[in-house]
Amino acid sequence: MANLLSYVLFLALRTFAAPPEYIQVWPGGSTPAPRDPGNDTVGPSLVPPPGTSKHAPHSIIIGVRKGGTRALLEMLDIHPEVAAAATEVHFFDWDENYAKGFEWYQDQMPYSYPNQITVEKTPGYFTSPVAPARIHAMNSSIRLLLILRDPTERVISDYTQVYFNRLENHKPVQAIENMLVKNGALNTRYKAIQRSLYDVHMRNWLQHFPLEQIHIVDGDTLIHDPLPELQRVERFLDLPPRIVASNFYFNQTKGFYCIRSDGHERCLHESKGRPHPPVNSTVLRQLRLYLRQHNRNFYRLIGRTFNWQ
């Protein structure tokens, strides 16, 4: 008898419970209606909270890759008046996405309330030759966020990400020195190095936007003392001050700050903050020497310096 009752209960739960992959929690804590299992062609039936809608972003985190963009977005998302896009959209830097049109782009944005601003993050925009003009065509007064870190460390972090990605996909890998050096000289055409030429990419952006519309976040400072950097971002975006020191705590195991918000704690994905491989000192010196003049050019462009080696 007990077995029969258990089986009946199982059937009832299977019939009326929505499959977990159809459940999505929206900002504000509401949950959309489950998908009709009999109509698999239309996808999930998503019912947003009343009073919300999708908007083009009010601000975009344009880069740089391996500069701390994910940390910046996650920390900024603490603010109750920020609605952050969940994924990197790559609308302005990938031709195949840009061809889908502006309506497609706006549909990738999260639902937001009237008092919220929408923020999108795609690190590839900063180094894209076409993204600045395309973003300007959408909104010439948009506010842009650019997070940068020591360009040499960024190169090594870039290599590290690719290295682990290739390992996970069972692809061959090379030592970092083999990527940085070619025919006995620094391989300046290596993509990771090209992405660290901040002055080259910044000139492209300044052809379309005034410097006042581009707020530069110090990625090295954000890692060690996030609150002051987030407060500067709040002011730049005209947001009321809502992010406080208690929103952050230092995780001794991971070695960086994690987030505490709405009674929950979360850290960045384990792929973030991976240890860097050791680099031959001579090669490292060549890399720093090459980037040094580009750093100086960048400082002159923005009227500000950083503690980069």
PDB file of C-alpha atoms in Angstrom:
ATOM      1  CA  MET A   1       0.000   0.000   0.000  1.00  0.00           C
ATOM      2  CA  ALA A   2       2.824   2.375   0.938  1.00  0.00           C
ATOM      3  CA  ASN A   3       4.544   1.657  -2.378  1.00  0.00           C
ATOM      4  CA  LEU A   4       1.315   2.386  -4.284  1.00  0.00           C
ATOM      5  CA  LEU A   5       0.883   5.738  -2.502  1.00  0.00           C
ATOM      6  CA  SER A   6       4.487   6.676  -3.230  1.00  0.00           C
ATOM      7  CA  TYR A   7       4.003   5.902  -6.923  1.00  0.00           C
ATOM      8  CA  VAL A   8       0.806   7.989  -7.118  1.00  0.00           C
ATOM      9  CA  LEU A   9       2.572  10.889  -5.413  1.00  0.00           C
ATOM     10  CA  PHE A  10       5.477  10.604  -7.888  1.00  0.00           C
ATOM     11  CA  LEU A  11       3.083  10.768 -10.855  1.00  0.00           C
ATOM     12  CA  ALA A  12       1.334  13.800  -9.415  1.00  0.00           C
ATOM     13  CA  LEU A  13       4.586  15.653  -8.863  1.00  0.00           C
ATOM     14  CA  ARG A  14       5.849  14.787 -12.341  1.00  0.00           C
ATOM     15  CA  THR A  15       2.602  16.018 -13.903  1.00  0.00           C
ATOM     16  CA  PHE A  16       2.286  19.343 -12.129  1.00  0.00           C
ATOM     17  CA  ALA A  17       5.849  20.370 -11.315  1.00  0.00           C
ATOM     18  CA  ALA A  18       7.564  22.529 -13.882  1.00  0.00           C
ATOM     19  CA  PRO A  19      10.841  21.087 -15.131  1.00  0.00           C
ATOM     20  CA  PRO A  20      13.733  22.994 -13.518  1.00  0.00           C
ATOM     21  CA  GLU A  21      15.139  24.105 -16.869  1.00  0.00           C
ATOM     22  CA  TYR A  22      11.922  26.034 -17.513  1.00  0.00           C
ATOM     23  CA  ILE A  23      12.141  28.040 -14.293  1.00  0.00           C
ATOM     24  CA  GLN A  24      13.750  31.463 -14.464  1.00  0.00           C
ATOM     25  CA  VAL A  25      13.823  33.951 -11.593  1.00  0.00           C
ATOM     26  CA  TRP A  26      13.425  37.567 -12.716  1.00  0.00           C
ATOM     27  CA  PRO A  27      14.685  40.675 -10.938  1.00  0.00           C
ATOM     28  CA  GLY A  28      12.358  41.361  -8.055  1.00  0.00           C
ATOM     29  CA  GLY A  29      11.982  37.691  -7.177  1.00  0.00           C
ATOM     30  CA  SER A  30       9.069  36.735  -9.424  1.00  0.00           C
ATOM     31  CA  THR A  31       9.011  33.612 -11.553  1.00  0.00           C
ATOM     32  CA  PRO A  32       7.625  33.312 -15.087  1.00  0.00           C
ATOM     33  CA  ALA A  33       5.036  30.759 -16.028  1.00  0.00           C
ATOM     34  CA  PRO A  34       6.342  27.312 -17.027  1.00  0.00           C
ATOM     35  CA  ARG A  35       6.592  26.380 -20.677  1.00  0.00           C
ATOM     36  CA  ASP A  36       3.749  24.428 -22.244  1.00  0.00           C
ATOM     37  CA  PRO A  37       5.316  20.975 -22.755  1.00  0.00           C
ATOM     38  CA  GLY A  38       3.090  20.430 -25.779  1.00  0.00           C
ATOM     39  CA  ASN A  39       4.599  23.315 -27.720  1.00  0.00           C
ATOM     40  CA  ASP A  40       8.365  22.851 -27.841  1.00  0.00           C
ATOM     41  CA  THR A  41       8.828  25.052 -30.907  1.00  0.00           C
ATOM     42  CA  VAL A  42       8.135  28.393 -29.231  1.00  0.00           C
ATOM     43  CA  GLY A  43      10.583  28.121 -26.333  1.00  0.00           C
ATOM     44  CA  PRO A  44       9.930  29.185 -22.736  1.00  0.00           C
ATOM     45  CA  SER A  45       6.934  31.380 -21.989  1.00  0.00           C
ATOM     46  CA  LEU A  46       8.613  34.124 -19.988  1.00  0.00           C
ATOM     47  CA  VAL A  47       6.325  36.421 -18.053  1.00  0.00           C
ATOM     48  CA  PRO A  48       8.294  39.414 -16.742  1.00  0.00           C
ATOM     49  CA  PRO A  49       7.296  41.215 -13.550  1.00  0.00           C
ATOM     50  CA  PRO A  50       4.592  43.871 -14.047  1.00  0.00           C
ATOM     51  CA  GLY A  51       5.988  47.286 -14.856  1.00  0.00           C
ATOM     52  CA  THR A  52       9.239  46.026 -16.405  1.00  0.00           C
ATOM     53  CA  SER A  53      10.488  46.226 -19.974  1.00  0.00           C
ATOM     54  CA  LYS A  54      13.655  45.778 -22.004  1.00  0.00           C
ATOM     55  CA  HIS A  55      15.817  48.731 -22.991  1.00  0.00           C
ATOM     56  CA  ALA A  56      19.011  49.387 -24.870  1.00  0.00           C
ATOM     57  CA  PRO A  57      21.858  49.725 -22.368  1.00  0.00           C
ATOM     58  CA  HIS A  58      22.403  53.041 -20.629  1.00  0.00           C
ATOM     59  CA  SER A  59      26.019  52.027 -20.078  1.00  0.00           C
ATOM     60  CA  ILE A  60      28.367  49.439 -21.599  1.00  0.00           C
ATOM     61  CA  ILE A  61      31.460  47.861 -20.076  1.00  0.00           C
ATOM     62  CA  ILE A  62      33.603  47.842 -23.214  1.00  0.00           C
ATOM     63  CA  GLY A  63      36.651  46.000 -21.892  1.00  0.00           C
ATOM     64  CA  VAL A  64      39.351  45.100 -21.624  1.00  0.00           C
ATOM     65  CA  ARG A  65      39.523  41.328 -21.905  1.00  0.00           C
ATOM     66  CA  LYS A  66      41.123  39.873 -18.740  1.00  0.00           C
ATOM     67  CA  GLY A  67      40.980  43.306 -17.170  1.00  0.00           C
ATOM     68  CA  GLY A  68      38.331  42.500 -14.565  1.00  0.00           C
ATOM     69  CA  THR A  69      35.132  43.081 -16.532  1.00  0.00           C
ATOM     70  CA  ARG A  70      33.237  40.203 -14.899  1.00  0.00           C
ATOM     71  CA  ALA A  71      34.203  41.367 -11.409  1.00  0.00           C
ATOM     72  CA  LEU A  72      33.112  44.912 -12.254  1.00  0.00           C
ATOM     73  CA  LEU A  73      29.739  43.794 -13.589  1.00  0.00           C
ATOM     74  CA  GLU A  74      29.056  41.451 -10.663  1.00  0.00           C
ATOM     75  CA  MET A  75      29.960  44.151  -8.144  1.00  0.00           C
ATOM     76  CA  LEU A  76      27.953  46.825  -9.944  1.00  0.00           C
ATOM     77  CA  ASP A  77      24.976  44.470 -10.046  1.00  0.00           C
ATOM     78  CA  ILE A  78      24.761  44.827  -6.248  1.00  0.00           C
ATOM     79  CA  HIS A  79      23.180  48.222  -6.847  1.00  0.00           C
ATOM     80  CA  PRO A  80      19.363  48.007  -6.766  1.00  0.00           C
ATOM     81  CA  GLU A  81      19.061  50.456  -9.644  1.00  0.00           C
ATOM     82  CA  VAL A  82      21.223  48.410 -12.022  1.00  0.00           C
ATOM     83  CA  ALA A  83      19.949  45.650 -14.315  1.00  0.00           C
ATOM     84  CA  ALA A  84      22.898  43.725 -15.748  1.00  0.00           C
ATOM     85  CA  ALA A  85      22.830  41.622 -18.914  1.00  0.00           C
ATOM     86  CA  ALA A  86      23.624  38.018 -18.015  1.00  0.00           C
ATOM     87  CA  THR A  87      25.899  37.200 -20.942  1.00  0.00           C
ATOM     88  CA  GLU A  88      28.343  38.884 -23.290  1.00  0.00           C
ATOM     89  CA  VAL A  89      26.261  39.912 -26.299  1.00  0.00           C
ATOM     90  CA  HIS A  90      29.029  40.666 -28.852  1.00  0.00           C
ATOM     91  CA  PHE A  91      26.631  42.782 -30.882  1.00  0.00           C
ATOM     92  CA  PHE A  92      28.938  45.598 -31.919  1.00  0.00           C
ATOM     93  CA  ASP A  93      32.086  43.556 -32.584  1.00  0.00           C
ATOM     94  CA  TRP A  94      30.688  40.456 -34.344  1.00  0.00           C
ATOM     95  CA  ASP A  95      29.302  41.143 -37.817  1.00  0.00           C
ATOM     96  CA  GLU A  96      26.970  38.148 -37.685  1.00  0.00           C
ATOM     97  CA  ASN A  97      25.277  39.529 -34.565  1.00  0.00           C
ATOM     98  CA  TYR A  98      25.244  43.132 -35.762  1.00  0.00           C
ATOM     99  CA  ALA A  99      23.445  41.975 -38.904  1.00  0.00           C
ATOM    100  CA  LYS A 100      20.566  40.727 -36.717  1.00  0.00           C
ATOM    101  CA  GLY A 101      19.593  44.313 -36.028  1.00  0.00           C
ATOM    102  CA  PHE A 102      18.930  46.560 -33.094  1.00  0.00           C
ATOM    103  CA  GLU A 103      15.679  44.854 -32.049  1.00  0.00           C
ATOM    104  CA  TRP A 104      17.580  41.590 -31.592  1.00  0.00           C
ATOM    105  CA  TYR A 105      20.187  43.409 -29.502  1.00  0.00           C
ATOM    106  CA  GLN A 106      17.615  45.024 -27.248  1.00  0.00           C
ATOM    107  CA  ASP A 107      15.926  41.663 -26.752  1.00  0.00           C
ATOM    108  CA  GLN A 108      19.167  40.327 -25.244  1.00  0.00           C
ATOM    109  CA  MET A 109      18.900  42.862 -22.432  1.00  0.00           C
ATOM    110  CA  PRO A 110      17.346  42.035 -19.044  1.00  0.00           C
ATOM    111  CA  TYR A 111      13.917  43.218 -17.982  1.00  0.00           C
ATOM    112  CA  SER A 112      14.235  46.318 -15.840  1.00  0.00           C
ATOM    113  CA  TYR A 113      12.080  48.660 -13.806  1.00  0.00           C
ATOM    114  CA  PRO A 114      11.715  52.361 -14.726  1.00  0.00           C
ATOM    115  CA  ASN A 115      14.157  53.389 -11.968  1.00  0.00           C
ATOM    116  CA  GLN A 116      16.884  51.020 -13.191  1.00  0.00           C
ATOM    117  CA  ILE A 117      19.625  51.451 -15.761  1.00  0.00           C
ATOM    118  CA  THR A 118      20.665  48.580 -18.022  1.00  0.00           C
ATOM    119  CA  VAL A 119      24.345  47.635 -18.248  1.00  0.00           C
ATOM    120  CA  GLU A 120      25.891  45.307 -20.822  1.00  0.00           C
ATOM    121  CA  LYS A 121      29.421  43.868 -20.791  1.00  0.00           C
ATOM    122  CA  THR A 122      31.414  42.644 -23.790  1.00  0.00           C
ATOM    123  CA  PRO A 123      35.207  42.927 -23.322  1.00  0.00           C
ATOM    124  CA  GLY A 124      35.860  42.500 -27.035  1.00  0.00           C
ATOM    125  CA  TYR A 125      34.426  45.931 -27.812  1.00  0.00           C
ATOM    126  CA  PHE A 126      37.518  47.828 -26.635  1.00  0.00           C
ATOM    127  CA  THR A 127      39.852  46.203 -29.154  1.00  0.00           C
ATOM    128  CA  SER A 128      37.321  46.069 -31.993  1.00  0.00           C
ATOM    129  CA  PRO A 129      37.987  48.511 -34.848  1.00  0.00           C
ATOM    130  CA  VAL A 130      34.252  48.806 -35.636  1.00  0.00           C
ATOM    131  CA  ALA A 131      32.595  48.827 -32.203  1.00  0.00           C
ATOM    132  CA  PRO A 132      33.118  52.536 -31.365  1.00  0.00           C
ATOM    133  CA  ALA A 133      31.377  53.812 -34.502  1.00  0.00           C
ATOM    134  CA  ARG A 134      28.539  51.297 -34.144  1.00  0.00           C
ATOM    135  CA  ILE A 135      27.902  52.172 -30.505  1.00  0.00           C
ATOM    136  CA  HIS A 136      28.040  55.875 -31.341  1.00  0.00           C
ATOM    137  CA  ALA A 137      25.432  55.324 -34.068  1.00  0.00           C
ATOM    138  CA  MET A 138      23.130  53.729 -31.478  1.00  0.00           C
ATOM    139  CA  ASN A 139      23.621  56.345 -28.768  1.00  0.00           C
ATOM    140  CA  SER A 140      26.196  59.120 -29.038  1.00  0.00           C
ATOM    141  CA  SER A 141      25.707  60.122 -25.377  1.00  0.00           C
ATOM    142  CA  ILE A 142      26.035  56.645 -23.831  1.00  0.00           C
ATOM    143  CA  ARG A 143      28.337  56.290 -20.825  1.00  0.00           C
ATOM    144  CA  LEU A 144      31.140  53.792 -21.261  1.00  0.00           C
ATOM    145  CA  LEU A 145      33.047  51.866 -18.609  1.00  0.00           C
ATOM    146  CA  LEU A 146      36.571  50.644 -19.316  1.00  0.00           C
ATOM    147  CA  ILE A 147      38.424  48.560 -16.738  1.00  0.00           C
ATOM    148  CA  LEU A 148      42.173  48.148 -17.234  1.00  0.00           C
ATOM    149  CA  ARG A 149      44.991  46.432 -15.382  1.00  0.00           C
ATOM    150  CA  ASP A 150      48.768  46.293 -15.761  1.00  0.00           C
ATOM    151  CA  PRO A 151      49.088  45.446 -19.483  1.00  0.00           C
ATOM    152  CA  THR A 152      51.930  42.964 -18.912  1.00  0.00           C
ATOM    153  CA  GLU A 153      49.925  41.066 -16.313  1.00  0.00           C
ATOM    154  CA  ARG A 154      46.951  41.215 -18.672  1.00  0.00           C
ATOM    155  CA  VAL A 155      48.986  39.497 -21.421  1.00  0.00           C
ATOM    156  CA  ILE A 156      49.933  36.674 -19.059  1.00  0.00           C
ATOM    157  CA  SER A 157      46.352  36.340 -17.837  1.00  0.00           C
ATOM    158  CA  ASP A 158      45.155  36.224 -21.451  1.00  0.00           C
ATOM    159  CA  TYR A 159      47.597  33.400 -22.197  1.00  0.00           C
ATOM    160  CA  THR A 160      46.546  31.570 -19.006  1.00  0.00           C
ATOM    161  CA  GLN A 161      42.870  31.595 -19.981  1.00  0.00           C
ATOM    162  CA  VAL A 162      43.598  30.220 -23.443  1.00  0.00           C
ATOM    163  CA  TYR A 163      45.994  27.654 -21.958  1.00  0.00           C
ATOM    164  CA  PHE A 164      43.384  26.195 -19.604  1.00  0.00           C
ATOM    165  CA  ASN A 165      40.662  26.332 -22.255  1.00  0.00           C
ATOM    166  CA  ARG A 166      42.829  24.283 -24.594  1.00  0.00           C
ATOM    167  CA  LEU A 167      43.641  21.797 -21.842  1.00  0.00           C
ATOM    168  CA  GLU A 168      39.950  21.344 -21.039  1.00  0.00           C
ATOM    169  CA  ASN A 169      39.242  20.710 -24.732  1.00  0.00           C
ATOM    170  CA  HIS A 170      42.164  18.263 -25.043  1.00  0.00           C
ATOM    171  CA  LYS A 171      44.041  20.512 -27.463  1.00  0.00           C
ATOM    172  CA  PRO A 172      47.827  20.928 -27.571  1.00  0.00           C
ATOM    173  CA  VAL A 173      49.337  23.813 -25.603  1.00  0.00           C
ATOM    174  CA  GLN A 174      52.568  25.760 -25.821  1.00  0.00           C
ATOM    175  CA  ALA A 175      54.731  27.382 -23.169  1.00  0.00           C
ATOM    176  CA  ILE A 176      54.124  31.107 -22.831  1.00  0.00           C
ATOM    177  CA  GLU A 177      57.660  31.899 -24.012  1.00  0.00           C
ATOM    178  CA  ASN A 178      56.883  30.168 -27.332  1.00  0.00           C
ATOM    179  CA  MET A 179      53.930  32.512 -27.802  1.00  0.00           C
ATOM    180  CA  LEU A 180      55.754  35.665 -26.744  1.00  0.00           C
ATOM    181  CA  VAL A 181      58.901  35.081 -28.790  1.00  0.00           C
ATOM    182  CA  LYS A 182      59.172  34.342 -32.523  1.00  0.00           C
ATOM    183  CA  ASN A 183      62.402  34.055 -34.493  1.00  0.00           C
ATOM    184  CA  GLY A 184      64.372  35.296 -31.512  1.00  0.00           C
ATOM    185  CA  ALA A 185      62.379  38.526 -31.056  1.00  0.00           C
ATOM    186  CA  LEU A 186      59.265  39.565 -29.178  1.00  0.00           C
ATOM    187  CA  ASN A 187      56.221  38.452 -31.135  1.00  0.00           C
ATOM    188  CA  THR A 188      54.375  41.768 -31.191  1.00  0.00           C
ATOM    189  CA  ARG A 189      51.723  40.293 -33.493  1.00  0.00           C
ATOM    190  CA  TYR A 190      50.640  37.884 -30.760  1.00  0.00           C
ATOM    191  CA  LYS A 191      46.976  38.734 -30.077  1.00  0.00           C
ATOM    192  CA  ALA A 192      47.457  38.885 -26.321  1.00  0.00           C
ATOM    193  CA  ILE A 193      50.099  41.598 -26.784  1.00  0.00           C
ATOM    194  CA  GLN A 194      47.983  43.468 -29.312  1.00  0.00           C
ATOM    195  CA  ARG A 195      45.105  43.634 -26.821  1.00  0.00           C
ATOM    196  CA  SER A 196      47.417  45.307 -24.281  1.00  0.00           C
ATOM    197  CA  LEU A 197      48.260  48.253 -26.564  1.00  0.00           C
ATOM    198  CA  TYR A 198      45.794  50.460 -24.743  1.00  0.00           C
ATOM    199  CA  ASP A 199      46.877  53.645 -26.513  1.00  0.00           C
ATOM    200  CA  VAL A 200      46.170  52.199 -29.957  1.00  0.00           C
ATOM    201  CA  HIS A 201      42.638  51.144 -29.067  1.00  0.00           C
ATOM    202  CA  MET A 202      41.877  54.266 -27.021  1.00  0.00           C
ATOM    203  CA  ARG A 203      42.652  56.518 -29.979  1.00  0.00           C
ATOM    204  CA  ASN A 204      39.939  54.722 -31.921  1.00  0.00           C
ATOM    205  CA  TRP A 205      37.388  55.329 -29.164  1.00  0.00           C
ATOM    206  CA  LEU A 206      38.339  58.985 -28.775  1.00  0.00           C
ATOM    207  CA  GLN A 207      37.553  59.522 -32.444  1.00  0.00           C
ATOM    208  CA  HIS A 208      33.907  58.846 -31.592  1.00  0.00           C
ATOM    209  CA  PHE A 209      33.461  59.714 -27.902  1.00  0.00           C
ATOM    210  CA  PRO A 210      34.846  62.472 -25.680  1.00  0.00           C
ATOM    211  CA  LEU A 211      36.967  61.315 -22.781  1.00  0.00           C
ATOM    212  CA  GLU A 212      34.279  62.561 -20.370  1.00  0.00           C
ATOM    213  CA  GLN A 213      32.005  59.723 -21.532  1.00  0.00           C
ATOM    214  CA  ILE A 214      34.587  57.000 -20.839  1.00  0.00           C
ATOM    215  CA  HIS A 215      35.176  56.182 -17.184  1.00  0.00           C
ATOM    216  CA  ILE A 216      38.352  54.186 -16.602  1.00  0.00           C
ATOM    217  CA  VAL A 217      38.297  51.757 -13.691  1.00  0.00           C
ATOM    218  CA  ASP A 218      41.624  50.700 -12.176  1.00  0.00           C
ATOM    219  CA  GLY A 219      41.366  46.906 -12.314  1.00  0.00           C
ATOM    220  CA  ASP A 220      44.366  46.375 -10.039  1.00  0.00           C
ATOM    221  CA  THR A 221      42.778  48.568  -7.357  1.00  0.00           C
ATOM    222  CA  LEU A 222      39.373  46.916  -7.789  1.00  0.00           C
ATOM    223  CA  ILE A 223      40.899  43.564  -6.827  1.00  0.00           C
ATOM    224  CA  HIS A 224      42.520  44.862  -3.619  1.00  0.00           C
ATOM    225  CA  ASP A 225      40.055  47.570  -2.532  1.00  0.00           C
ATOM    226  CA  PRO A 226      36.801  47.408  -4.514  1.00  0.00           C
ATOM    227  CA  LEU A 227      34.643  49.971  -2.691  1.00  0.00           C
ATOM    228  CA  PRO A 228      36.346  53.234  -3.791  1.00  0.00           C
ATOM    229  CA  GLU A 229      36.319  52.134  -7.428  1.00  0.00           C
ATOM    230  CA  LEU A 230      32.615  51.185  -7.247  1.00  0.00           C
ATOM    231  CA  GLN A 231      31.753  54.505  -5.624  1.00  0.00           C
ATOM    232  CA  ARG A 232      33.438  56.333  -8.505  1.00  0.00           C
ATOM    233  CA  VAL A 233      31.384  54.280 -10.961  1.00  0.00           C
ATOM    234  CA  GLU A 234      28.198  55.153  -9.066  1.00  0.00           C
ATOM    235  CA  ARG A 235      28.989  58.851  -9.414  1.00  0.00           C
ATOM    236  CA  PHE A 236      29.866  58.510 -13.104  1.00  0.00           C
ATOM    237  CA  LEU A 237      26.530  56.791 -13.800  1.00  0.00           C
ATOM    238  CA  ASP A 238      24.582  59.263 -11.628  1.00  0.00           C
ATOM    239  CA  LEU A 239      23.465  56.449  -9.341  1.00  0.00           C
ATOM    240  CA  PRO A 240      22.590  57.122  -5.700  1.00  0.00           C
ATOM    241  CA  PRO A 241      25.243  55.682  -3.341  1.00  0.00           C
ATOM    242  CA  ARG A 242      24.028  52.223  -2.391  1.00  0.00           C
ATOM    243  CA  ILE A 243      27.166  50.029  -2.510  1.00  0.00           C
ATOM    244  CA  VAL A 244      28.844  49.858   0.905  1.00  0.00           C
ATOM    245  CA  ALA A 245      31.844  48.163   2.532  1.00  0.00           C
ATOM    246  CA  SER A 246      29.704  45.369   3.999  1.00  0.00           C
ATOM    247  CA  ASN A 247      28.923  44.225   0.429  1.00  0.00           C
ATOM    248  CA  PHE A 248      32.460  42.809   0.183  1.00  0.00           C
ATOM    249  CA  TYR A 249      34.511  40.330   2.142  1.00  0.00           C
ATOM    250  CA  PHE A 250      37.972  38.958   1.504  1.00  0.00           C
ATOM    251  CA  ASN A 251      38.084  35.242   0.747  1.00  0.00           C
ATOM    252  CA  GLN A 252      41.374  33.927   2.099  1.00  0.00           C
ATOM    253  CA  THR A 253      41.162  30.731   0.062  1.00  0.00           C
ATOM    254  CA  LYS A 254      40.585  32.436  -3.289  1.00  0.00           C
ATOM    255  CA  GLY A 255      42.781  35.415  -2.508  1.00  0.00           C
ATOM    256  CA  PHE A 256      40.330  38.102  -3.645  1.00  0.00           C
ATOM    257  CA  TYR A 257      37.160  39.865  -2.581  1.00  0.00           C
ATOM    258  CA  CYS A 258      33.769  38.195  -2.853  1.00  0.00           C
ATOM    259  CA  ILE A 259      30.298  39.733  -2.761  1.00  0.00           C
ATOM    260  CA  ARG A 260      27.693  39.817  -0.017  1.00  0.00           C
ATOM    261  CA  SER A 261      24.251  41.080  -1.043  1.00  0.00           C
ATOM    262  CA  ASP A 262      20.622  40.462  -0.013  1.00  0.00           C
ATOM    263  CA  GLY A 263      21.720  37.895   2.539  1.00  0.00           C
ATOM    264  CA  HIS A 264      23.675  35.862  -0.017  1.00  0.00           C
ATOM    265  CA  GLU A 265      27.393  35.460  -0.598  1.00  0.00           C
ATOM    266  CA  ARG A 266      29.018  34.708  -3.930  1.00  0.00           C
ATOM    267  CA  CYS A 267      32.468  34.654  -5.462  1.00  0.00           C
ATOM    268  CA  LEU A 268      33.577  34.811  -9.063  1.00  0.00           C
ATOM    269  CA  HIS A 269      33.797  31.570 -11.026  1.00  0.00           C
ATOM    270  CA  GLU A 270      36.771  29.336 -10.248  1.00  0.00           C
ATOM    271  CA  SER A 271      38.197  30.169 -13.676  1.00  0.00           C
ATOM    272  CA  LYS A 272      38.841  33.699 -12.394  1.00  0.00           C
ATOM    273  CA  GLY A 273      42.040  34.416 -10.504  1.00  0.00           C
ATOM    274  CA  ARG A 274      43.947  31.400 -11.780  1.00  0.00           C
ATOM    275  CA  PRO A 275      47.658  31.415 -10.898  1.00  0.00           C
ATOM    276  CA  HIS A 276      49.895  32.648 -13.689  1.00  0.00           C
ATOM    277  CA  PRO A 277      52.709  30.496 -15.058  1.00  0.00           C
ATOM    278  CA  PRO A 278      56.295  31.585 -14.390  1.00  0.00           C
ATOM    279  CA  VAL A 279      57.773  33.547 -17.285  1.00  0.00           C
ATOM    280  CA  ASN A 280      61.434  33.656 -18.319  1.00  0.00           C
ATOM    281  CA  SER A 281      62.846  36.848 -16.806  1.00  0.00           C
ATOM    282  CA  THR A 282      64.514  37.977 -20.049  1.00  0.00           C
ATOM    283  CA  VAL A 283      61.314  37.533 -22.046  1.00  0.00           C
ATOM    284  CA  LEU A 284      59.311  39.292 -19.355  1.00  0.00           C
ATOM    285  CA  ARG A 285      61.725  42.218 -19.414  1.00  0.00           C
ATOM    286  CA  GLN A 286      61.393  42.479 -23.211  1.00  0.00           C
ATOM    287  CA  LEU A 287      57.606  42.507 -22.907  1.00  0.00           C
ATOM    288  CA  ARG A 288      57.587  45.224 -20.242  1.00  0.00           C
ATOM    289  CA  LEU A 289      60.046  47.334 -22.233  1.00  0.00           C
ATOM    290  CA  TYR A 290      57.900  47.088 -25.372  1.00  0.00           C
ATOM    291  CA  LEU A 291      54.702  48.022 -23.534  1.00  0.00           C
ATOM    292  CA  ARG A 292      56.271  50.875 -21.567  1.00  0.00           C
ATOM    293  CA  GLN A 293      56.135  53.414 -24.393  1.00  0.00           C
ATOM    294  CA  HIS A 294      52.572  52.431 -25.236  1.00  0.00           C
ATOM    295  CA  ASN A 295      51.677  52.984 -21.574  1.00  0.00           C
ATOM    296  CA  ARG A 296      53.197  56.461 -21.660  1.00  0.00           C
ATOM    297  CA  ASN A 297      51.242  57.271 -24.815  1.00  0.00           C
ATOM    298  CA  PHE A 298      48.086  56.071 -23.081  1.00  0.00           C
ATOM    299  CA  TYR A 299      48.755  58.236 -20.019  1.00  0.00           C
ATOM    300  CA  ARG A 300      49.038  61.302 -22.252  1.00  0.00           C
ATOM    301  CA  LEU A 301      45.778  60.453 -24.009  1.00  0.00           C
ATOM    302  CA  ILE A 302      43.756  60.246 -20.794  1.00  0.00           C
ATOM    303  CA  GLY A 303      45.671  62.691 -18.593  1.00  0.00           C
ATOM    304  CA  ARG A 304      46.214  60.102 -15.873  1.00  0.00           C
ATOM    305  CA  THR A 305      48.858  57.589 -14.801  1.00  0.00           C
ATOM    306  CA  PHE A 306      48.771  54.103 -13.284  1.00  0.00           C
ATOM    307  CA  ASN A 307      51.252  52.102 -11.211  1.00  0.00           C
ATOM    308  CA  TRP A 308      52.069  49.736 -14.039  1.00  0.00           C
ATOM    309  CA  GLN A 309      55.585  48.307 -14.198  1.00  0.00           C
TER     310      GLN A 309
END
